[in-house]
mmCIF file of C-alpha atoms and ligand atoms in Angstrom:
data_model
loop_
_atom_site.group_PDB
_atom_site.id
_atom_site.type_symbol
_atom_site.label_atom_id
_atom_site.label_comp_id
_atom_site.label_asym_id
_atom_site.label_seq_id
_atom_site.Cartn_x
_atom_site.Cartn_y
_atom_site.Cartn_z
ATOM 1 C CA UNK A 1 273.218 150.761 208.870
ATOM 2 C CA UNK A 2 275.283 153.562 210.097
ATOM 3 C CA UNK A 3 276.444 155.713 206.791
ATOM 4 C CA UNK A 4 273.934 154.817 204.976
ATOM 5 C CA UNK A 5 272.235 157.558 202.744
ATOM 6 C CA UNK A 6 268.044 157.440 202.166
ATOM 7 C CA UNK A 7 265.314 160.052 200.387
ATOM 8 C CA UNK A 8 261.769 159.116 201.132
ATOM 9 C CA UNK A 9 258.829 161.064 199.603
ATOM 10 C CA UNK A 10 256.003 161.976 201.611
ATOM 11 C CA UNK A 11 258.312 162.357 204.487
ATOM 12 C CA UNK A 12 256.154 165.540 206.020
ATOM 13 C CA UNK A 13 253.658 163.408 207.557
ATOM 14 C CA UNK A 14 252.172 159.824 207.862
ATOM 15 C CA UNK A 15 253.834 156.887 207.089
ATOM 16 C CA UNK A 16 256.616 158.596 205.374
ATOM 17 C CA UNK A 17 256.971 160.819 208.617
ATOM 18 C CA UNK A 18 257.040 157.445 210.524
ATOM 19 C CA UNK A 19 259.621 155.871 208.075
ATOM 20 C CA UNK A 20 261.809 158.781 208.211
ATOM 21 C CA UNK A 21 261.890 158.388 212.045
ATOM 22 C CA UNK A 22 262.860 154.961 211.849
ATOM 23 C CA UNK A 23 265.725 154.993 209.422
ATOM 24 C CA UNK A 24 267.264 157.800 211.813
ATOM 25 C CA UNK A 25 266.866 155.918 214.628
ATOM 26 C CA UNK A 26 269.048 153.341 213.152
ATOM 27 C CA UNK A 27 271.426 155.811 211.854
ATOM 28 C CA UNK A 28 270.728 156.429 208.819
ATOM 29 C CA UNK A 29 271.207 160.057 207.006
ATOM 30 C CA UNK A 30 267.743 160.893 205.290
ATOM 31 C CA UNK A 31 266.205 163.680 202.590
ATOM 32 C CA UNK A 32 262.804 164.467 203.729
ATOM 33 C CA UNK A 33 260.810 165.269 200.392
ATOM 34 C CA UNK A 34 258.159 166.506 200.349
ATOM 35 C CA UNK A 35 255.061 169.065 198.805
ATOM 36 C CA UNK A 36 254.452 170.143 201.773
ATOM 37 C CA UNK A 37 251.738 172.824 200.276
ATOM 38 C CA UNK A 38 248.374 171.569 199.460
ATOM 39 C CA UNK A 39 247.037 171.069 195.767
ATOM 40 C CA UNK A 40 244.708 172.628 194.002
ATOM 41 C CA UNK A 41 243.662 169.523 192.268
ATOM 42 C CA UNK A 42 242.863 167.973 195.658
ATOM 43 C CA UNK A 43 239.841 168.698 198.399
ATOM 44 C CA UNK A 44 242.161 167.530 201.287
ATOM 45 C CA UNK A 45 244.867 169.418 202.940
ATOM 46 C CA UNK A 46 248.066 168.138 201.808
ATOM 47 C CA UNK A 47 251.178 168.511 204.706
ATOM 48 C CA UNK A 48 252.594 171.790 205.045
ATOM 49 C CA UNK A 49 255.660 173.299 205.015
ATOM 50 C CA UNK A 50 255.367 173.616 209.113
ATOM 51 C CA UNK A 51 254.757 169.625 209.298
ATOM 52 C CA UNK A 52 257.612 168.912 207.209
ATOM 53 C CA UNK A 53 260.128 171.598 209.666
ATOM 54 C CA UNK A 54 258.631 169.569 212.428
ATOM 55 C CA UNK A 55 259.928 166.099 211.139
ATOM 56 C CA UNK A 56 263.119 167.331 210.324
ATOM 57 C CA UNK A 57 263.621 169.155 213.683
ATOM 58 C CA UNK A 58 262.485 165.918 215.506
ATOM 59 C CA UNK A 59 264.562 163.927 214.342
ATOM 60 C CA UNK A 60 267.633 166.319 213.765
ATOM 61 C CA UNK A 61 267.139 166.383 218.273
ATOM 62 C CA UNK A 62 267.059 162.392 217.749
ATOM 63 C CA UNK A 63 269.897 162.023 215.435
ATOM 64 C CA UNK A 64 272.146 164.355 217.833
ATOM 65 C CA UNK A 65 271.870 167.220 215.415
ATOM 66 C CA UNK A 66 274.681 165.529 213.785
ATOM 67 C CA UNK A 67 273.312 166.300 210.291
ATOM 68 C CA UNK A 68 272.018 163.527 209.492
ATOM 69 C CA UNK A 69 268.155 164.555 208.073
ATOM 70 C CA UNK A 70 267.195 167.569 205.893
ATOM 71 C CA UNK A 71 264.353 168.824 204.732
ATOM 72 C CA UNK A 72 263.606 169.332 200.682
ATOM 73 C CA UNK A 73 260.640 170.438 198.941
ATOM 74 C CA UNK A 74 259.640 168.872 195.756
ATOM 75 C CA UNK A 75 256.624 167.648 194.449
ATOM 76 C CA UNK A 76 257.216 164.173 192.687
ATOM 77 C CA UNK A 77 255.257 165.035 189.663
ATOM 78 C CA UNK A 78 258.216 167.176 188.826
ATOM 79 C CA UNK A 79 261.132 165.007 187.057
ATOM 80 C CA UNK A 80 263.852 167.809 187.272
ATOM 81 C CA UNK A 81 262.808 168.467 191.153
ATOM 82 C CA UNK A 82 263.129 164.618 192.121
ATOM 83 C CA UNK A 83 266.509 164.698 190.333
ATOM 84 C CA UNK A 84 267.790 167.751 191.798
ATOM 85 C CA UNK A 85 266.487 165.791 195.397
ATOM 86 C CA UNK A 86 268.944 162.502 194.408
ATOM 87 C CA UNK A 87 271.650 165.041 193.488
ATOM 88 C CA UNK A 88 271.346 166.888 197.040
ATOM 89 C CA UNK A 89 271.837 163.651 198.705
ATOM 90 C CA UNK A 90 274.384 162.430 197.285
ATOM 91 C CA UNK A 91 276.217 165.939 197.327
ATOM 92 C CA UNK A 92 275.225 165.964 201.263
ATOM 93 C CA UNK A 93 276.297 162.704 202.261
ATOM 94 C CA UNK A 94 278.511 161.131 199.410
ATOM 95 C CA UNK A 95 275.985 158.836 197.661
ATOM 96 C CA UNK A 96 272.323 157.150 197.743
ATOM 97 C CA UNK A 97 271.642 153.686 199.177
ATOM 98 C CA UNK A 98 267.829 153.592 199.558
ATOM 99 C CA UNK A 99 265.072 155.800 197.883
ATOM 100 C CA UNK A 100 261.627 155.101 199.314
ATOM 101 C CA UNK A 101 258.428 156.312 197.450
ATOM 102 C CA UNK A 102 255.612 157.577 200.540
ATOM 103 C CA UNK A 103 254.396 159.929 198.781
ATOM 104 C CA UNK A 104 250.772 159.651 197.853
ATOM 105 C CA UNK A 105 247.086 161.109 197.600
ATOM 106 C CA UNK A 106 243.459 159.787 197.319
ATOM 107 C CA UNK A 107 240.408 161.100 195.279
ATOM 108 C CA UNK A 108 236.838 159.296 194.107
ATOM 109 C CA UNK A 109 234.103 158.765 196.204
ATOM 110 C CA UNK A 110 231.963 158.742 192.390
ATOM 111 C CA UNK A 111 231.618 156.314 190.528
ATOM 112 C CA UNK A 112 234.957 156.558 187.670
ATOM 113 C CA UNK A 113 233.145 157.713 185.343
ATOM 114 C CA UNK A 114 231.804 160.938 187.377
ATOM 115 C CA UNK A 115 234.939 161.847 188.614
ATOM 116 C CA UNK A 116 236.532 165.340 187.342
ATOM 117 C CA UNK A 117 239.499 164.677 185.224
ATOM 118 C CA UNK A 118 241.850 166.861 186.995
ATOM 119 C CA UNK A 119 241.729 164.441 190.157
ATOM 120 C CA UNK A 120 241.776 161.662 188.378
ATOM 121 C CA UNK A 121 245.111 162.779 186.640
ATOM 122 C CA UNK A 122 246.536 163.849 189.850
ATOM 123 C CA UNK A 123 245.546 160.266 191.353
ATOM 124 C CA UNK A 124 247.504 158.646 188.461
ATOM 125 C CA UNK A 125 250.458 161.177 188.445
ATOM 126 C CA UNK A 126 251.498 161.333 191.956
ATOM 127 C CA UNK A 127 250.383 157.383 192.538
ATOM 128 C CA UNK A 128 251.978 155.899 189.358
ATOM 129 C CA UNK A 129 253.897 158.240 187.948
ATOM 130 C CA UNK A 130 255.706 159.978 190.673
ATOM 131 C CA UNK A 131 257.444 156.329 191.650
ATOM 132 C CA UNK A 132 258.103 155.863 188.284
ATOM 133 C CA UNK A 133 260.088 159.466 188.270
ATOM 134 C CA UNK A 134 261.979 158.316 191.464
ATOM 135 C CA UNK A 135 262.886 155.246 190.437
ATOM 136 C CA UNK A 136 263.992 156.346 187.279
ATOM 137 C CA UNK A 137 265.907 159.327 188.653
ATOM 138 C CA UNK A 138 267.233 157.713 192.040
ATOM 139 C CA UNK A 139 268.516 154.394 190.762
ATOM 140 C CA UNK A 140 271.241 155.325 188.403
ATOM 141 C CA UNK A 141 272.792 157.171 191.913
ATOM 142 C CA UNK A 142 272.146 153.636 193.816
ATOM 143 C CA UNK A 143 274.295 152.163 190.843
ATOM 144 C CA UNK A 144 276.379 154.733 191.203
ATOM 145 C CA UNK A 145 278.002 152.799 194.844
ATOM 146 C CA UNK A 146 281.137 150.527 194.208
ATOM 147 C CA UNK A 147 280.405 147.142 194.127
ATOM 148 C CA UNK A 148 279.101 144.854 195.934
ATOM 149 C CA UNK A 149 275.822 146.831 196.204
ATOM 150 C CA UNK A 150 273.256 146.821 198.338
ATOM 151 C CA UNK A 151 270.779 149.295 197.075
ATOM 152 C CA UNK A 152 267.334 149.334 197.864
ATOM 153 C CA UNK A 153 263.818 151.144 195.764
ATOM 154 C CA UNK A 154 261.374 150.885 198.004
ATOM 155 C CA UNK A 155 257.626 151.947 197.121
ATOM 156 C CA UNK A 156 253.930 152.066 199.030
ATOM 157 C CA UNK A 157 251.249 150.194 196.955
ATOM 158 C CA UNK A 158 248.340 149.545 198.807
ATOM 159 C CA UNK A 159 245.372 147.102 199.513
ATOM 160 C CA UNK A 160 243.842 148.711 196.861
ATOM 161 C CA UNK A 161 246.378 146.990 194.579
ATOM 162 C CA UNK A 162 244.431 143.772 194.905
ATOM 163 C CA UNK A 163 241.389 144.586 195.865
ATOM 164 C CA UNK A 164 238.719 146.201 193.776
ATOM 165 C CA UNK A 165 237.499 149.199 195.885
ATOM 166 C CA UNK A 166 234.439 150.669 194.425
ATOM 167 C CA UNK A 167 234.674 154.691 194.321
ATOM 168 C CA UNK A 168 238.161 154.439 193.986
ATOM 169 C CA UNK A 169 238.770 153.027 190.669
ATOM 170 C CA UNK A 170 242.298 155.168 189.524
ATOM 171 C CA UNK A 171 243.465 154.952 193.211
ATOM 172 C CA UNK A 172 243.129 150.804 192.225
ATOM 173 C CA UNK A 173 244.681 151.499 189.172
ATOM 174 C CA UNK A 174 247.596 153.746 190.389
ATOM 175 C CA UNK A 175 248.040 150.984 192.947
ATOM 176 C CA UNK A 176 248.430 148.217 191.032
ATOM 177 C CA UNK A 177 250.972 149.771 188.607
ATOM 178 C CA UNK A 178 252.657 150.464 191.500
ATOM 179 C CA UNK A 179 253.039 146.601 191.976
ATOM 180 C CA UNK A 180 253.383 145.949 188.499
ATOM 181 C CA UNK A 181 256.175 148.635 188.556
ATOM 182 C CA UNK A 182 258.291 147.042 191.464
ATOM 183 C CA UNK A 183 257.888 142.867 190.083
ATOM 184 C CA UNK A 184 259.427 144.890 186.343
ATOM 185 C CA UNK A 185 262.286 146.818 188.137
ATOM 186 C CA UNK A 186 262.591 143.510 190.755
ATOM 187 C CA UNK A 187 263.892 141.652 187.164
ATOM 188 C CA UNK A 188 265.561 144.645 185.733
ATOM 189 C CA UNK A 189 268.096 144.892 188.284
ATOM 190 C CA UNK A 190 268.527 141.296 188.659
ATOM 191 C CA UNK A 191 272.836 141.112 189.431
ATOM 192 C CA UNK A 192 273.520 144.613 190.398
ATOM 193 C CA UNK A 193 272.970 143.978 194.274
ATOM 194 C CA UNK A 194 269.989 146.317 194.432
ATOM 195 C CA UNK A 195 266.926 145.164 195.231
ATOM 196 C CA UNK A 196 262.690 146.856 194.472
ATOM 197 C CA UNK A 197 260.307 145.998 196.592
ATOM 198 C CA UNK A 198 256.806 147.516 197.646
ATOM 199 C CA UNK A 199 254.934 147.222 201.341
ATOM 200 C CA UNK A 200 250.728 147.138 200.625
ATOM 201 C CA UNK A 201 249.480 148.807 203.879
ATOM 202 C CA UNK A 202 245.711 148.014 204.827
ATOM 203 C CA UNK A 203 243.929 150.874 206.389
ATOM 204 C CA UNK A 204 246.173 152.815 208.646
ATOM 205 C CA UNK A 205 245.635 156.068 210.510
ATOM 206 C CA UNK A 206 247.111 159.124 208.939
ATOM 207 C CA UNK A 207 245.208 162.033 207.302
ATOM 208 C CA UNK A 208 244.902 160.147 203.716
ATOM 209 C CA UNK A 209 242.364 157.814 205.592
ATOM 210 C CA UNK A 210 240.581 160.184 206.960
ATOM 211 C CA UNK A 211 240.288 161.168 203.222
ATOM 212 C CA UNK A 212 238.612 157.794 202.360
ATOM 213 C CA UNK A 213 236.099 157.937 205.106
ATOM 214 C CA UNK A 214 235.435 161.335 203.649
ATOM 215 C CA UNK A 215 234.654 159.963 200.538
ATOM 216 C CA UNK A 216 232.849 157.151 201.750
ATOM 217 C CA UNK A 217 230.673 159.181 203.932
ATOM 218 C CA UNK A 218 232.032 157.346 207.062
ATOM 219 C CA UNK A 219 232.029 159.297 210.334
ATOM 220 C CA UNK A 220 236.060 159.004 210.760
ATOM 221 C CA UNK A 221 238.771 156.307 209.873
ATOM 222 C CA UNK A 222 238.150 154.423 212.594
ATOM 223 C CA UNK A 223 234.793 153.061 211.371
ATOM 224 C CA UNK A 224 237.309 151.116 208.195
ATOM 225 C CA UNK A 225 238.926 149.687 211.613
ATOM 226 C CA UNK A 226 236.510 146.766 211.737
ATOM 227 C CA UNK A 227 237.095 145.566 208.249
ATOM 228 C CA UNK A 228 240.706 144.507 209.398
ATOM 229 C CA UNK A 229 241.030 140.943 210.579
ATOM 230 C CA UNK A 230 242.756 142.007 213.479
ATOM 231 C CA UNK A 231 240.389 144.555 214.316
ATOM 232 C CA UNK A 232 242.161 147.673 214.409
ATOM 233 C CA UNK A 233 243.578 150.319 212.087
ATOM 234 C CA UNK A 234 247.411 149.962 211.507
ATOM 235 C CA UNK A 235 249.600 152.600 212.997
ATOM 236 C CA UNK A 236 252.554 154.555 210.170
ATOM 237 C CA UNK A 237 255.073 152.722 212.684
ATOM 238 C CA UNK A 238 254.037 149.627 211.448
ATOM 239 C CA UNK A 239 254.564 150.394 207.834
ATOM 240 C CA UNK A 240 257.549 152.204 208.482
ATOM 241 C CA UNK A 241 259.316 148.842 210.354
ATOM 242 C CA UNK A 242 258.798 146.866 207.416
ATOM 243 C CA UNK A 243 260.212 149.279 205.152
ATOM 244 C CA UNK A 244 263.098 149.634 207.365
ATOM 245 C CA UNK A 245 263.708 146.013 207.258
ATOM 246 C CA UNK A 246 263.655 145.836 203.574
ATOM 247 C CA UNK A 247 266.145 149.086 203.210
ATOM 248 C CA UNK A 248 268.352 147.339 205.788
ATOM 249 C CA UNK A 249 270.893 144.949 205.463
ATOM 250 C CA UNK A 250 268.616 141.146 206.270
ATOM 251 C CA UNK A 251 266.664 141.308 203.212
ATOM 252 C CA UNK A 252 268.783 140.472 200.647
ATOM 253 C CA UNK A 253 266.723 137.313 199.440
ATOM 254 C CA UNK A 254 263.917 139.440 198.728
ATOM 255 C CA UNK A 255 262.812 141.635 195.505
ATOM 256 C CA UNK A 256 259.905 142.376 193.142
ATOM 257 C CA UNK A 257 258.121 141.691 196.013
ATOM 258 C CA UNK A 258 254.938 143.259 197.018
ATOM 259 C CA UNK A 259 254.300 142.483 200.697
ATOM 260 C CA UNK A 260 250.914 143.071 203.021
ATOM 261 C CA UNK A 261 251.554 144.796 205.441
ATOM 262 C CA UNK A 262 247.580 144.819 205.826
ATOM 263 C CA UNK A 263 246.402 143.347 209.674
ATOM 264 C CA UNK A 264 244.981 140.584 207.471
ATOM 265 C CA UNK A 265 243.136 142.789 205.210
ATOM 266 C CA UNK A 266 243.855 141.098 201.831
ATOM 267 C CA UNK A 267 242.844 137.450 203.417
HETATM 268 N N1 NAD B 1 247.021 155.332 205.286
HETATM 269 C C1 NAD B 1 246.516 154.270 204.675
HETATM 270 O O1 NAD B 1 245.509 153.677 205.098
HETATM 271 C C2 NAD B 1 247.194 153.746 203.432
HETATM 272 C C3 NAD B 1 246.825 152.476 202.972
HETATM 273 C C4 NAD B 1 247.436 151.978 201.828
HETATM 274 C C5 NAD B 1 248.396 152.715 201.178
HETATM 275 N N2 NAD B 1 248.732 153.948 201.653
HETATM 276 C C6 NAD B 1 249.755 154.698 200.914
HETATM 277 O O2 NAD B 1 250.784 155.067 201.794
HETATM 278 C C7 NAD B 1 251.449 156.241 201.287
HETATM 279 C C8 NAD B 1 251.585 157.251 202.404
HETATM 280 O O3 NAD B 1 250.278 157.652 202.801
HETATM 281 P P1 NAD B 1 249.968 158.222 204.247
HETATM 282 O O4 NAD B 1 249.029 157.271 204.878
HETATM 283 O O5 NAD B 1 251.231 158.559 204.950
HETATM 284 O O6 NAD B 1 249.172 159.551 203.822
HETATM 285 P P2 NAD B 1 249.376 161.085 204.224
HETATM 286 O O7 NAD B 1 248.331 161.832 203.498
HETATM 287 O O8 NAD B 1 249.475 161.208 205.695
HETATM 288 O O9 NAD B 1 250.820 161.434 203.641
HETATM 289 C C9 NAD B 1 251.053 161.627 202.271
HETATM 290 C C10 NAD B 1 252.214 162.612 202.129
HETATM 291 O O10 NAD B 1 252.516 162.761 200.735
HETATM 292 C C11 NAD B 1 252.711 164.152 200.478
HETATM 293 N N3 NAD B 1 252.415 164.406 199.067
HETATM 294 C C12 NAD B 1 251.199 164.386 198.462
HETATM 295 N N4 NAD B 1 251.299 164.708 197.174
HETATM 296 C C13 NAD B 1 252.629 164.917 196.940
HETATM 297 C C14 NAD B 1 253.366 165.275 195.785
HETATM 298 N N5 NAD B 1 252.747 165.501 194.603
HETATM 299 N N6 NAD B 1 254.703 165.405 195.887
HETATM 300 C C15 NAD B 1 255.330 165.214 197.079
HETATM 301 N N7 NAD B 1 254.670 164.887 198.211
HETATM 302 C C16 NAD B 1 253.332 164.739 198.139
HETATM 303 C C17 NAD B 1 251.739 164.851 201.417
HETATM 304 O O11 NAD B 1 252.051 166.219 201.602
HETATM 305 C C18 NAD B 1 251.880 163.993 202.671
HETATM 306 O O12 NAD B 1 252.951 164.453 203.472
HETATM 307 C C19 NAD B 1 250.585 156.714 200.108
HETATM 308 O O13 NAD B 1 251.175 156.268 198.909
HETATM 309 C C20 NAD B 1 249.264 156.001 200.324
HETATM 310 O O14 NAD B 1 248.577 155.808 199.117
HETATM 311 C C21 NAD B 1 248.174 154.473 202.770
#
């Protein structure tokens, strides 16, 4: 996969963070987007500016500082940002082969109808809409390669695609236009070479699950641990290997697809 050009979202911390790690390791060049400020409409620190430096530094050390990863702020609510993102890749490193949606928030912990508008809009924005704006901005550049392609939109849905989560009804929703999203764009680029596919992650520990146990009332994340058939909370690495298999080059036969990556959670 050496030469080959990827933007992931959420790329400051968590999955994304873990994601971006393991695309450089196999020599990929990467844009790390990200908000990296927190958001007003949220009660949970978002990752900062600081977290996102870290992950590019990190991995600039692992990649030999050969230029390979940069950092770029945008927030994927923000069509003209996202754009400008795909345009700064492909102005960096001569083209886009992979754009991977991590980027992603939680709010509820009410009942829908009690919770305040403003997070249930930023729920559905940032969820739904900000992998719509990516995939809508990023794959006209992964059309833009010579053919034969091999382009890859790559997106997080979640457990909560399939499952109906009480307290969390517009992270469900988000979720499962997510998958909805990827099976659509799986059909619409049907002979150009470039494949959509989603991972669903079952509870794994980054910050957004410490989120949920928030709004559960749970002590920490690792009380959702024991819901998990395999009886422990999935680690960003995890997530981040199957993504990097479906970016690379052995997953050709697959697209549209929305696969658990979930320690058995959706059994
Ligand atoms: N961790 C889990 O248990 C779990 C389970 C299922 C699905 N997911 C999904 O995985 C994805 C990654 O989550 P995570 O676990 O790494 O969470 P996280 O909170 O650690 O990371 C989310 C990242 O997205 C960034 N972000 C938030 N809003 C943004 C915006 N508007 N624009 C740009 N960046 C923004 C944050 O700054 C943060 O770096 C999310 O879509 C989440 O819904 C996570």
């Amino acid at each position: 996969m050496t030469g080959r050009v990827a933007l992931v979202t959420g790329a400051a911390r968590g999955i994304g963070a873990a994601t971006v790690r393991a695309l450089v390791t196999e020599g990929w060049s990467v844009l790390a987007v990200d908000r990296a400020t927190d958001d007003p409409d949220l009660p949970y620190p978002m990752a900062s500016r600081a977290d996102l430096d870290r992950v590019v530094s990190e991995n600039c050390s692992r990649a030999g500082d050969s230029g390979r990863v940069q950092g770029y702020v945008a927030d994927v609510r923000d069509h003209a940002a996202l754009a400008s993102a795909v345009a700064e890749a492909e102005r960096r490193w001569g083209g886009l082969d992979a754009a991977i949606a991590c980027a992603g928030v939680i709010a509820g912990g009410v009942p829908l109808w009690q919770m305040p508008t403003s997070q249930q809009q930023a729920v559905l924005d940032i969820d739904l809409g900000g992998v719509i704006t990516l995939a809508a901005v990023s794959i006209p550049a992964l059309l833009r390669r010579p053919e034969p392609r091999s382009g890859r939109f790559l997106a997080i849905a979640s457990s909560a695609a399939t499952r109906g989560m009480p307290m969390l009804a517009t992270y469900c929703a988000a979720k499962a236009g997510v998958a909805g999203l990827i099976r659509a764009l799986g059909a619409e680029l049907g002979g150009t070479g470039i494949t959509a596919n989603a991972v669903s992650p079952g509870s794994t520990d980054s910050p957004i699950l410490a989120e949920s146990a928030r709004l559960y009332g749970l002590p920490d994340a690792q009380s959702f641990a024991v819901q998990q058939p395999f009886g422990r909370l999935l680690h960003p690495d995890e997530i981040a290997a199957t993504l990097l298999f479906l970016a690379g080059s052995a997953s050709t036969g697959i697209t549209g697809a929305v696969l658990p990556v979930d320690g058995g959670l959706s059994l």
